[in-house]
mmCIF file of C-alpha atoms in Angstrom:
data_model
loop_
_atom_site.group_PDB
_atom_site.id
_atom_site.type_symbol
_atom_site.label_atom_id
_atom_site.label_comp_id
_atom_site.label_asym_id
_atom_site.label_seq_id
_atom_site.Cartn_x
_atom_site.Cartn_y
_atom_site.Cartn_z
ATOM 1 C CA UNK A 1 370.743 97.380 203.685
ATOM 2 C CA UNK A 2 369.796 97.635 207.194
ATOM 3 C CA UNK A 3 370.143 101.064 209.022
ATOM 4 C CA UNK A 4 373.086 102.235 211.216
ATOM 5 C CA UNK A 5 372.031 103.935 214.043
ATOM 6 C CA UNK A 6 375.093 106.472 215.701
ATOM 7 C CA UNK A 7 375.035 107.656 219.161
ATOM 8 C CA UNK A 8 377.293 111.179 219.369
ATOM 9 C CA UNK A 9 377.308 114.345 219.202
ATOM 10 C CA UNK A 10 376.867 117.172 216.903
ATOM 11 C CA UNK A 11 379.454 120.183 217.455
ATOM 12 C CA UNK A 12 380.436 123.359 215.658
ATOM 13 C CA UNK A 13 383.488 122.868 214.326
ATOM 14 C CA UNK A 14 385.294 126.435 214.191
ATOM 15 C CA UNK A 15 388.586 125.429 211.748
ATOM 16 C CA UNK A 16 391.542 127.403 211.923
ATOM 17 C CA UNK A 17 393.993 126.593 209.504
ATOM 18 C CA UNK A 18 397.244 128.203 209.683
ATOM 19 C CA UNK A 19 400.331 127.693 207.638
ATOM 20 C CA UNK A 20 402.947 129.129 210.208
ATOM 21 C CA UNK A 21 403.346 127.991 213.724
ATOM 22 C CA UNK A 22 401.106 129.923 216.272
ATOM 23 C CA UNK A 23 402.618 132.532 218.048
ATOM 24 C CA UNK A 24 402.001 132.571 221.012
ATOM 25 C CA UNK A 25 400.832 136.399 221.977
ATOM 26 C CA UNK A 26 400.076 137.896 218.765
ATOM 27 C CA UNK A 27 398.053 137.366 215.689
ATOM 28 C CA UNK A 28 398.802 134.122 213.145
ATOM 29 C CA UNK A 29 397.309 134.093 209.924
ATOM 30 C CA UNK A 30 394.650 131.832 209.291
ATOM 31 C CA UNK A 31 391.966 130.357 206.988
ATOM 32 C CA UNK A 32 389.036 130.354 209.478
ATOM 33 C CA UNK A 33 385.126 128.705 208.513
ATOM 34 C CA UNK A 34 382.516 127.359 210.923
ATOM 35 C CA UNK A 35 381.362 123.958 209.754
ATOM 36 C CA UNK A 36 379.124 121.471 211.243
ATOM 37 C CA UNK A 37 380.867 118.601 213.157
ATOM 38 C CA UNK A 38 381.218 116.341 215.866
ATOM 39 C CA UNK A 39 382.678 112.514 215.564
ATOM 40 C CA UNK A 40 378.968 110.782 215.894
ATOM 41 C CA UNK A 41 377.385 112.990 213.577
ATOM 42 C CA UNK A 42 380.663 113.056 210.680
ATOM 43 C CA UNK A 43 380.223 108.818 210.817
ATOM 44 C CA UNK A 44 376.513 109.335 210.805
ATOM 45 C CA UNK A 45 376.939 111.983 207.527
ATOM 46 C CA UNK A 46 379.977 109.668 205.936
ATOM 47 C CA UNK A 47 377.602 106.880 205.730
ATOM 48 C CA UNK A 48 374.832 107.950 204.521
ATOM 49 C CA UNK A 49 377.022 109.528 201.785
ATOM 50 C CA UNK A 50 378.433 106.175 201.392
ATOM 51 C CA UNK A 51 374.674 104.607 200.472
ATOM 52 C CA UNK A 52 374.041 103.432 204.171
ATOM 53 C CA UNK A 53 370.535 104.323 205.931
ATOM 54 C CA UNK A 54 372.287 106.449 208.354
ATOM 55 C CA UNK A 55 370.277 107.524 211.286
ATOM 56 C CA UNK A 56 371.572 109.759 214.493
ATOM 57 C CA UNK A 57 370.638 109.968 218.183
ATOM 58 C CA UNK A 58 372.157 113.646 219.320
ATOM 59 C CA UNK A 59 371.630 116.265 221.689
ATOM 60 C CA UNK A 60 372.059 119.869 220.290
ATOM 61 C CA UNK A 61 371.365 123.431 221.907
ATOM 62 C CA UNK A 62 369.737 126.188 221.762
ATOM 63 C CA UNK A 63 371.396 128.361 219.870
ATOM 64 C CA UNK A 64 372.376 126.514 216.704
ATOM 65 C CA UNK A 65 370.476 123.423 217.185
ATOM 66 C CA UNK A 66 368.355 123.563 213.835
ATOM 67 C CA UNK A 67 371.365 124.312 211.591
ATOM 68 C CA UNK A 68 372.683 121.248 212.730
ATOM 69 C CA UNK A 69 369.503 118.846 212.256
ATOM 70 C CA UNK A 70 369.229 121.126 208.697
ATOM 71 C CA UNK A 71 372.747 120.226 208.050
ATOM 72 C CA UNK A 72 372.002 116.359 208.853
ATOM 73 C CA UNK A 73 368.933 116.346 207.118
ATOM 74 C CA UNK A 74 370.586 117.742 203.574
ATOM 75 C CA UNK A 75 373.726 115.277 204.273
ATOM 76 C CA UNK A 76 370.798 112.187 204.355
ATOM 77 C CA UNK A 77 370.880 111.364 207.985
ATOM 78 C CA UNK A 78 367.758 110.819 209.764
ATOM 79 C CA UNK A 79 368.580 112.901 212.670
ATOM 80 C CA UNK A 80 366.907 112.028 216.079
ATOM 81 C CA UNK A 81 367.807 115.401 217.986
ATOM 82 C CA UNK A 82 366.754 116.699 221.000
ATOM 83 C CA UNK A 83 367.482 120.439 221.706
ATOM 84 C CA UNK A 84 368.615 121.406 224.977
ATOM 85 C CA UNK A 85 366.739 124.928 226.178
ATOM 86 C CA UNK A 86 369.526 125.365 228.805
ATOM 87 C CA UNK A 87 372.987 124.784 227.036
ATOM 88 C CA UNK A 88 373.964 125.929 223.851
ATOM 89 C CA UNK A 89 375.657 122.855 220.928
ATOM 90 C CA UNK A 90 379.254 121.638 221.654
ATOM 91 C CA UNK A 91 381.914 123.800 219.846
ATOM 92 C CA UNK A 92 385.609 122.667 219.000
ATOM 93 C CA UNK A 93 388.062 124.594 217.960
ATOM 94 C CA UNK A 94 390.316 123.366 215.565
ATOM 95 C CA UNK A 95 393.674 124.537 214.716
ATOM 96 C CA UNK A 96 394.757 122.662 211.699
ATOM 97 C CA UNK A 97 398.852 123.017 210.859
ATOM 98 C CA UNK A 98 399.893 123.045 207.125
ATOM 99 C CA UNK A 99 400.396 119.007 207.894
ATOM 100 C CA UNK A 100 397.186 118.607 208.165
ATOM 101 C CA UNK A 101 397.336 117.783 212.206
ATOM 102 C CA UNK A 102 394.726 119.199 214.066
ATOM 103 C CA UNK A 103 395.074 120.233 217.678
ATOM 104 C CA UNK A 104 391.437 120.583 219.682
ATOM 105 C CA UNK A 105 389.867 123.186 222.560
ATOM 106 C CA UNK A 106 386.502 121.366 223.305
ATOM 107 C CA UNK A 107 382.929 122.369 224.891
ATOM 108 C CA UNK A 108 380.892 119.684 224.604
ATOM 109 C CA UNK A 109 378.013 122.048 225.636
ATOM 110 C CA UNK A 110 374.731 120.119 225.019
ATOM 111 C CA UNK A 111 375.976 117.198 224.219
ATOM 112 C CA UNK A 112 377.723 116.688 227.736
ATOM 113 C CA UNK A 113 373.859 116.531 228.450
ATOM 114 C CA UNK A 114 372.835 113.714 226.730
ATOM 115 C CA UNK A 115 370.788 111.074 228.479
ATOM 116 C CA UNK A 116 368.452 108.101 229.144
ATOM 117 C CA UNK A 117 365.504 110.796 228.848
ATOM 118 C CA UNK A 118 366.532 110.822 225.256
ATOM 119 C CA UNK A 119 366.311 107.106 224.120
ATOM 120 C CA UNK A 120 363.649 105.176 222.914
ATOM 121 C CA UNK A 121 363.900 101.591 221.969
ATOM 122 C CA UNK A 122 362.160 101.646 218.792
ATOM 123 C CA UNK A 123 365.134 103.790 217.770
ATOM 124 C CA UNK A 124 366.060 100.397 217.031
ATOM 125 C CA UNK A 125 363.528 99.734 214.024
ATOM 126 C CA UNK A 126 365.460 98.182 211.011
ATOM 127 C CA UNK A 127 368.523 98.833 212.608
ATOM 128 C CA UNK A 128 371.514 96.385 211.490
ATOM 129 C CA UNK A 129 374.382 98.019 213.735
ATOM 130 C CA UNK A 130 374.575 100.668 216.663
ATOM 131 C CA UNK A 131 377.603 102.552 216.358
ATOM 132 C CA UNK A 132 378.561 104.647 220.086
ATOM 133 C CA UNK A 133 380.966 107.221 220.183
ATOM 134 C CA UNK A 134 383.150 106.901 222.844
ATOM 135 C CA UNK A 135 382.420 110.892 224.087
ATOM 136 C CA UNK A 136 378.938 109.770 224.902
ATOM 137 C CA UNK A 137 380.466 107.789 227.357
ATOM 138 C CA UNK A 138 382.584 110.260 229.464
ATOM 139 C CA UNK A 139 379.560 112.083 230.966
ATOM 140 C CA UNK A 140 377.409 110.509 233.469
ATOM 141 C CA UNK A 141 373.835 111.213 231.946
ATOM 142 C CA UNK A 142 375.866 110.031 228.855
ATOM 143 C CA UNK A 143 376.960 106.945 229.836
ATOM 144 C CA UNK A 144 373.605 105.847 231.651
ATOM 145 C CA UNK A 145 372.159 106.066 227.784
ATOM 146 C CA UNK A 146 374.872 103.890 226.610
ATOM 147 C CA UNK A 147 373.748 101.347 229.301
ATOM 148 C CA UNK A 148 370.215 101.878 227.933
ATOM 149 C CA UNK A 149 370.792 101.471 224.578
ATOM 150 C CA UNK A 150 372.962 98.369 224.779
ATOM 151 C CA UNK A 151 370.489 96.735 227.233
ATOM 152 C CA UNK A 152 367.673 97.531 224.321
ATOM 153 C CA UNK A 153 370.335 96.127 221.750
ATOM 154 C CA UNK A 154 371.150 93.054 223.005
ATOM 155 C CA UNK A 155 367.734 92.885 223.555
ATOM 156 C CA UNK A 156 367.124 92.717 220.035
ATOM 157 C CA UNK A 157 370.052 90.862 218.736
ATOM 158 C CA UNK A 158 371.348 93.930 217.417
ATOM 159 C CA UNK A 159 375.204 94.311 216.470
ATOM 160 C CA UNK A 160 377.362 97.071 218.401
ATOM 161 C CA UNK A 161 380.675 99.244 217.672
ATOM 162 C CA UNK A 162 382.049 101.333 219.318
ATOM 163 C CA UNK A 163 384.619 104.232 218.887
ATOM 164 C CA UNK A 164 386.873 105.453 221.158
ATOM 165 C CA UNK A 165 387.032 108.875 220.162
ATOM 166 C CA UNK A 166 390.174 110.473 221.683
ATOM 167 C CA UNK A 167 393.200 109.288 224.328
ATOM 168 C CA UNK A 168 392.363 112.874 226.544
ATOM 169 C CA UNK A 169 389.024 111.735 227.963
ATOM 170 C CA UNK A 170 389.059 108.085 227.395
ATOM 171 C CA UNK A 171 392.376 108.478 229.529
ATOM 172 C CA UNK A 172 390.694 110.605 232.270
ATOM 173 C CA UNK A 173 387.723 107.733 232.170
ATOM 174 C CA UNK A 174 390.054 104.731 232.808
ATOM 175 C CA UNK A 175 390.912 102.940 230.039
ATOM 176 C CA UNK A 176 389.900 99.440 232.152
ATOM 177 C CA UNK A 177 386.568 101.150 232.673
ATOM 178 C CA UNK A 178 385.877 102.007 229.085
ATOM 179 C CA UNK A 179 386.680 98.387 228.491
ATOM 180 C CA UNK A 180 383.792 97.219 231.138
ATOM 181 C CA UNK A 181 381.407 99.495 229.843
ATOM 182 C CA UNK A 182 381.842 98.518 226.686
ATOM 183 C CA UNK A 183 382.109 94.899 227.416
ATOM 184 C CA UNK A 184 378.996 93.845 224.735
ATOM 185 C CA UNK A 185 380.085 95.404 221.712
ATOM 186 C CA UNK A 186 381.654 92.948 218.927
ATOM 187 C CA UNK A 187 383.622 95.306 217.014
ATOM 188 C CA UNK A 188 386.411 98.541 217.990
ATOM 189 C CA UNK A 189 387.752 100.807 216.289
ATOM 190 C CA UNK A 190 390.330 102.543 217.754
ATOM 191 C CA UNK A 191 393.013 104.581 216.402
ATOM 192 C CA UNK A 192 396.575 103.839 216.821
ATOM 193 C CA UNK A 193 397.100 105.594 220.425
ATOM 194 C CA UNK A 194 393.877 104.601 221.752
ATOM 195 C CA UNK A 195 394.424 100.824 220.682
ATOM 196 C CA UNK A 196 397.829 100.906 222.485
ATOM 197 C CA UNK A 197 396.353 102.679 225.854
ATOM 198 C CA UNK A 198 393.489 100.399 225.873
ATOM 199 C CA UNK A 199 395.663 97.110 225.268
ATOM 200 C CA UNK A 200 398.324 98.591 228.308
ATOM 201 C CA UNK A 201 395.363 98.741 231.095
ATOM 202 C CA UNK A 202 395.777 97.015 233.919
ATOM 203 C CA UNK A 203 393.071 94.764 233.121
ATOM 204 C CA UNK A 204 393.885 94.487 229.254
ATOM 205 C CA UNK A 205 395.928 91.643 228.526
ATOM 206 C CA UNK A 206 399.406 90.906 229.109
ATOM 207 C CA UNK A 207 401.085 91.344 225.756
ATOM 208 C CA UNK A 208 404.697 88.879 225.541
ATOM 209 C CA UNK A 209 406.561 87.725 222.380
ATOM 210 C CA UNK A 210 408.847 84.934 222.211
ATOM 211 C CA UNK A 211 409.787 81.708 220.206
ATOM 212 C CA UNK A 212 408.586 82.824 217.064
ATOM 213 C CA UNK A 213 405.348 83.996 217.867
ATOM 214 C CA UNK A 214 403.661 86.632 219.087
ATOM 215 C CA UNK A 215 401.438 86.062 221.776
ATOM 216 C CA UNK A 216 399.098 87.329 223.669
ATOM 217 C CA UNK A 217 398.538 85.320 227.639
ATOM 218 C CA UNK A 218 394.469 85.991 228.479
ATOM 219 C CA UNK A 219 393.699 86.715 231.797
ATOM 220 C CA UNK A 220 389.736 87.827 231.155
ATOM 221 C CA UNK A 221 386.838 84.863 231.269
ATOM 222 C CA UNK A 222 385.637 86.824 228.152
ATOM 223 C CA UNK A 223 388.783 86.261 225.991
ATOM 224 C CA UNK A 224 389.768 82.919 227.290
ATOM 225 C CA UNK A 225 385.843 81.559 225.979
ATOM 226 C CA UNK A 226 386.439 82.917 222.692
ATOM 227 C CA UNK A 227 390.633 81.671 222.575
ATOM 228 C CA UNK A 228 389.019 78.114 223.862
ATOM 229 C CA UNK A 229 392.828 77.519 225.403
ATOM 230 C CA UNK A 230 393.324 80.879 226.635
ATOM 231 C CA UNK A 231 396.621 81.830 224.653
ATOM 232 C CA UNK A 232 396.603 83.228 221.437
ATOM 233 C CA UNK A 233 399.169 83.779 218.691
ATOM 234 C CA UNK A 234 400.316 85.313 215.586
ATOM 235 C CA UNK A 235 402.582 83.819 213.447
ATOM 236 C CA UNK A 236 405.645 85.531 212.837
ATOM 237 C CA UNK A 237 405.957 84.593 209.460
ATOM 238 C CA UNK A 238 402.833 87.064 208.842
ATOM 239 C CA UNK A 239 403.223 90.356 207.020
ATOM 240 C CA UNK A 240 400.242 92.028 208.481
ATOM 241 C CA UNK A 241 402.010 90.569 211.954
ATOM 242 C CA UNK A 242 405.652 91.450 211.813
ATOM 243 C CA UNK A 243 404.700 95.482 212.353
ATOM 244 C CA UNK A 244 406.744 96.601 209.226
ATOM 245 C CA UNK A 245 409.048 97.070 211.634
ATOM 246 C CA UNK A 246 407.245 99.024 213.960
ATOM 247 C CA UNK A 247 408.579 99.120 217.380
ATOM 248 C CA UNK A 248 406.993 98.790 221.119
ATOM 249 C CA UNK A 249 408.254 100.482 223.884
ATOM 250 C CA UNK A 250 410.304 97.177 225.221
ATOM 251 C CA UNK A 251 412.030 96.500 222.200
ATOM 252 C CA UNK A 252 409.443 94.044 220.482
ATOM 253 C CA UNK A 253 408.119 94.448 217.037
ATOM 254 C CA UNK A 254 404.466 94.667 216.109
ATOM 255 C CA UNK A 255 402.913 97.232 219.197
ATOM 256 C CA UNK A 256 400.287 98.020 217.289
ATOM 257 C CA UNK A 257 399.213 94.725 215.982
ATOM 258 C CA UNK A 258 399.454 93.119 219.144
ATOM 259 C CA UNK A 259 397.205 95.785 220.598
ATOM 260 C CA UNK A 260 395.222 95.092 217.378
ATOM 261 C CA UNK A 261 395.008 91.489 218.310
ATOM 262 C CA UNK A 262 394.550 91.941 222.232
ATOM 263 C CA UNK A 263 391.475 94.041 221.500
ATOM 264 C CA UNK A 264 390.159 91.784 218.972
ATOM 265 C CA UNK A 265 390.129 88.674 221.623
ATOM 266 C CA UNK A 266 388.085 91.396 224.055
ATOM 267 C CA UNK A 267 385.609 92.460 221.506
ATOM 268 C CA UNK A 268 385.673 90.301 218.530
ATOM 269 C CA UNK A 269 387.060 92.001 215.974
ATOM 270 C CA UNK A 270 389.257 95.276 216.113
ATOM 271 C CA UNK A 271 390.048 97.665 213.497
ATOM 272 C CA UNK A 272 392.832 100.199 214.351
ATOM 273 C CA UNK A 273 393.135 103.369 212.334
ATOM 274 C CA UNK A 274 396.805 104.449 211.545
ATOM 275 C CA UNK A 275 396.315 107.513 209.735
ATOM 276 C CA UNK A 276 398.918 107.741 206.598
ATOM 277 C CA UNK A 277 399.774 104.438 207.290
ATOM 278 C CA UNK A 278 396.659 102.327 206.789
ATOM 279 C CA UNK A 279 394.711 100.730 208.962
ATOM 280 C CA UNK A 280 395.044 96.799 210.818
ATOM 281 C CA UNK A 281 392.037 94.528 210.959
ATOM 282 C CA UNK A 282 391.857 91.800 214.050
ATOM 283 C CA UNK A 283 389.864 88.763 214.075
ATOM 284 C CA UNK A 284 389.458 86.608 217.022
ATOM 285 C CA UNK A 285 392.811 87.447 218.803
ATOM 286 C CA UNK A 286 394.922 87.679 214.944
ATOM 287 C CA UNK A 287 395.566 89.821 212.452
ATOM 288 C CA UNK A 288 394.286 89.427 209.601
ATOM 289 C CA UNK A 289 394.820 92.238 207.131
ATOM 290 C CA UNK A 290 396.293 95.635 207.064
ATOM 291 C CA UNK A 291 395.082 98.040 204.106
ATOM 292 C CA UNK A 292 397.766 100.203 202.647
ATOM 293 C CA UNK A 293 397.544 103.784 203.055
ATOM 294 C CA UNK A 294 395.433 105.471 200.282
ATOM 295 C CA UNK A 295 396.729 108.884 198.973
ATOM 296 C CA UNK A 296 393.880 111.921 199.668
ATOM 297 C CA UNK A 297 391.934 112.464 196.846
ATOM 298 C CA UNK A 298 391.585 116.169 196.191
ATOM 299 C CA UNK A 299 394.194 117.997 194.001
ATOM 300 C CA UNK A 300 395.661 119.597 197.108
ATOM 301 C CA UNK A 301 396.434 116.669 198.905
ATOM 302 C CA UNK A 302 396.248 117.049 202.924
ATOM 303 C CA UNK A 303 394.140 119.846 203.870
ATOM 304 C CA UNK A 304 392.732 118.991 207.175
ATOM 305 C CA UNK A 305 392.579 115.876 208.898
ATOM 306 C CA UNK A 306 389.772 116.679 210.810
ATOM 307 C CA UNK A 307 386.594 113.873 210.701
ATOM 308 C CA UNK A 308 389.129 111.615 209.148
ATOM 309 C CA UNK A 309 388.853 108.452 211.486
ATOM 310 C CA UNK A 310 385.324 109.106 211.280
ATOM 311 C CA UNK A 311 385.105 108.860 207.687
ATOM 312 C CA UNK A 312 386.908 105.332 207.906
ATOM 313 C CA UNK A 313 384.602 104.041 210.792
ATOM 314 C CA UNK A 314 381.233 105.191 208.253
ATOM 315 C CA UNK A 315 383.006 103.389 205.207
ATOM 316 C CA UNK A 316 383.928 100.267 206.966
ATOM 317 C CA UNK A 317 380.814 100.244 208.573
ATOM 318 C CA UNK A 318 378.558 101.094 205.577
ATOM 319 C CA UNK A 319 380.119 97.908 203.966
ATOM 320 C CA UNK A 320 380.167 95.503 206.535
ATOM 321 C CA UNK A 321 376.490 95.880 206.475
ATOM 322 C CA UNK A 322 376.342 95.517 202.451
ATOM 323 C CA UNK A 323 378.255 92.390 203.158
ATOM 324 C CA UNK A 324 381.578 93.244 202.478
ATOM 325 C CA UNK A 325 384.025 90.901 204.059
ATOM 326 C CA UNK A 326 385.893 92.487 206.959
ATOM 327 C CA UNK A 327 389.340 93.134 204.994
ATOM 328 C CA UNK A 328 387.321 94.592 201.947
ATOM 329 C CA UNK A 329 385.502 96.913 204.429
ATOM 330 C CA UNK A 330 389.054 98.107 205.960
ATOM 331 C CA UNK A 331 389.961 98.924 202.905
ATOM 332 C CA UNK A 332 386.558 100.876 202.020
ATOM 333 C CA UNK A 333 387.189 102.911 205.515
ATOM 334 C CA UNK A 334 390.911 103.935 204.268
ATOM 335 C CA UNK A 335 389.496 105.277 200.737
ATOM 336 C CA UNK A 336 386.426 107.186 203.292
ATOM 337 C CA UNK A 337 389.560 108.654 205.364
ATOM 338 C CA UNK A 338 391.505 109.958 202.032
ATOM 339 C CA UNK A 339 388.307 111.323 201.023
ATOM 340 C CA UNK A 340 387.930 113.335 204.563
ATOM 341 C CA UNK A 341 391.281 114.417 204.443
ATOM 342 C CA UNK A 342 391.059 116.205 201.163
ATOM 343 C CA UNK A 343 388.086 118.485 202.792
ATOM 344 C CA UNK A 344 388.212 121.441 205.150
ATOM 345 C CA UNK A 345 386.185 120.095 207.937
ATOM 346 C CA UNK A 346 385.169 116.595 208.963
ATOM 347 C CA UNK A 347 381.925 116.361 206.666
ATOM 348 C CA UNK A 348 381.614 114.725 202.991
ATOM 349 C CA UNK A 349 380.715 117.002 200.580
ATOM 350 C CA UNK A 350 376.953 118.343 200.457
ATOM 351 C CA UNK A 351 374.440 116.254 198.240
ATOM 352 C CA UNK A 352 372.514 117.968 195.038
ATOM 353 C CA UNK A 353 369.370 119.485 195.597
ATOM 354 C CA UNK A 354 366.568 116.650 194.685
ATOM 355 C CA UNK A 355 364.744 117.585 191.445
#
């Protein structure tokens, strides 16, 4: 299997899991641990528990910076880290409710420092797919390495994904912007909110229904090569199309399908994360499969969605490049997400110790 190379970052997670509301004021009771996280390094330590030849390019800091590229190291990634002498590693606090929802105070610390200084293109050496998480993007020094590393992969023939990572940032970015800069990758993977605020840009398509279809009027050069006559559509009669009755804002069925679809056209293909509900795969401007939602797999059910979506991107991922077919891999990257869900934290659990 070729090797998966993940740009991201690596963050202290600090997880705060409280059964009662917080009050706001005063002490609430909670389960607190300090774990090792951040979105690009969860995929990167997903997949390689998954089998893949996961390898990272991160930016840690001084203070805990060889805990994390320890922690990487025992998970099986092959961690390309620099450490920063001037900022200490990202931190996120996580307050997890007894839902498992998750709300997030961020420092991205280091990683907000992350840059073309740090990229090489041999980092590209048996590499089958490069895999950028979206928070690389929202700092300058950050982004420029994006640009890099895309040039180098293109270069090279080499695959790209990307992950949006969260609607806060990507929001403050410009969602039309984040679509530009990430113009050359061939695959998304979005969650349900991002898909819809990406698909609602100003440059993003139009999304209409009518007449028994529903369908999607191109206005980018991009889509209209790969649609040939510029309009697409999804046939009604479609399960995976009709939404399950999900709603839009203006009445029509299907929001996040179309989105699904509309992003899809842009990139390729488009695989939007829905949490308990599933997940919806796009091809080419149409749905073409939605996986069902897969219960979490520890005894306890829901402890923490935290790493979650990045579990699913690492297991659809890790078997598109085994050669899974697309709708195969969605459904590998909902059993990954069950998987994450069942944890405290957002990493798989640790591997033996080698004999």
């Amino acid at each position: 299997m070729a090797g998966l190379l993940v740009i991201g970052d690596a963050v202290t997670d600090v997880v705060a899991l409280h059964r009662t509301p917080v009050a706001t004021g005063t002490d609430t009771p909670a389960d607190i641990a300090v774990r090792p996280g951040g979105s690009g390094a969860n995929t990167a330590s997903w997949a390689a528990h998954l089998g893949a030849d996961a390898r990272i390019l991160t930016r840690v800091g001084y203070d805990t910076g060889q805990w994390h590229i320890s922690e990487l190291r025992a998970a099986g990634v092959r961690p390309h880290a620099s450490v920063d002498p001037a900022h200490p590693t990202a931190v996120v606090i996580a307050m997890v409710d007894a839902s498992g929802e998750r709300t997030m105070l961020t420092n991205r610390g280091a990683g907000g420092h992350i840059g073309p200084a740090d990229w090489d293109d041999a980092l590209l050496d048996d590499v089958g797919l490069l895999h950028i998480s979206g928070y690389t993007l929202f700092a300058e020094p950050g982004l420029d390495l994006v640009r890099r590393a895309v040039r180098a992969a293109r270069g090279r023939g080499v695959p790209i994904s990307v992950d949006p990572a969260s609607t806060g940032p990507l929001r403050a970015f410009g969602p039309d912007r984040f679509l530009r800069e990430t113009a050359a990758a061939t695959l998304i993977i979005p969650n349900r909110d991002e898909a819809l605020l990406l698909a609602a840009g100003d440059d993003a398509l139009p999304l209409t229904a009518g007449d028994g279809a529903l369908a999607l009027a191109s206005r980018d050069d991009t889509v209209a090569r790969n649609a040939g006559d510029g309009t697409l559509a999804l046939t009604a009669g479609d399960d995976a199309a009709a939404g399950n009755g999900e709603r839009d804002q203006s009445g029509g069925p299907g929001a996040v399908e179309r989105a699904a679809a509309a992003l899809s056209a842009r990139y390729g293909m488009a695989a939007v994360k829905l949490g308990a509900a599933g997940a919806v795969l796009a091809v080419g401007g149409r749905v073409v499969h939605r996986a069902a939602a897969v219960p979490a797999t520890g005894a306890a059910g829901i402890v923490d969605s935290t790493g979650a979506g990045d579990a699913f991107a690492a297991g659809f991922l890790t078997a598109l490049l085994a050669g899974r077919p697309a709708p195969a891999a969605l459904d590998e990257g909902c059993r990954a997400g069950a998987a994450a869900v069942a944890r405290l934290g957002g990493r798989p659990p640790s591997r033996p110790p080698a004999l």
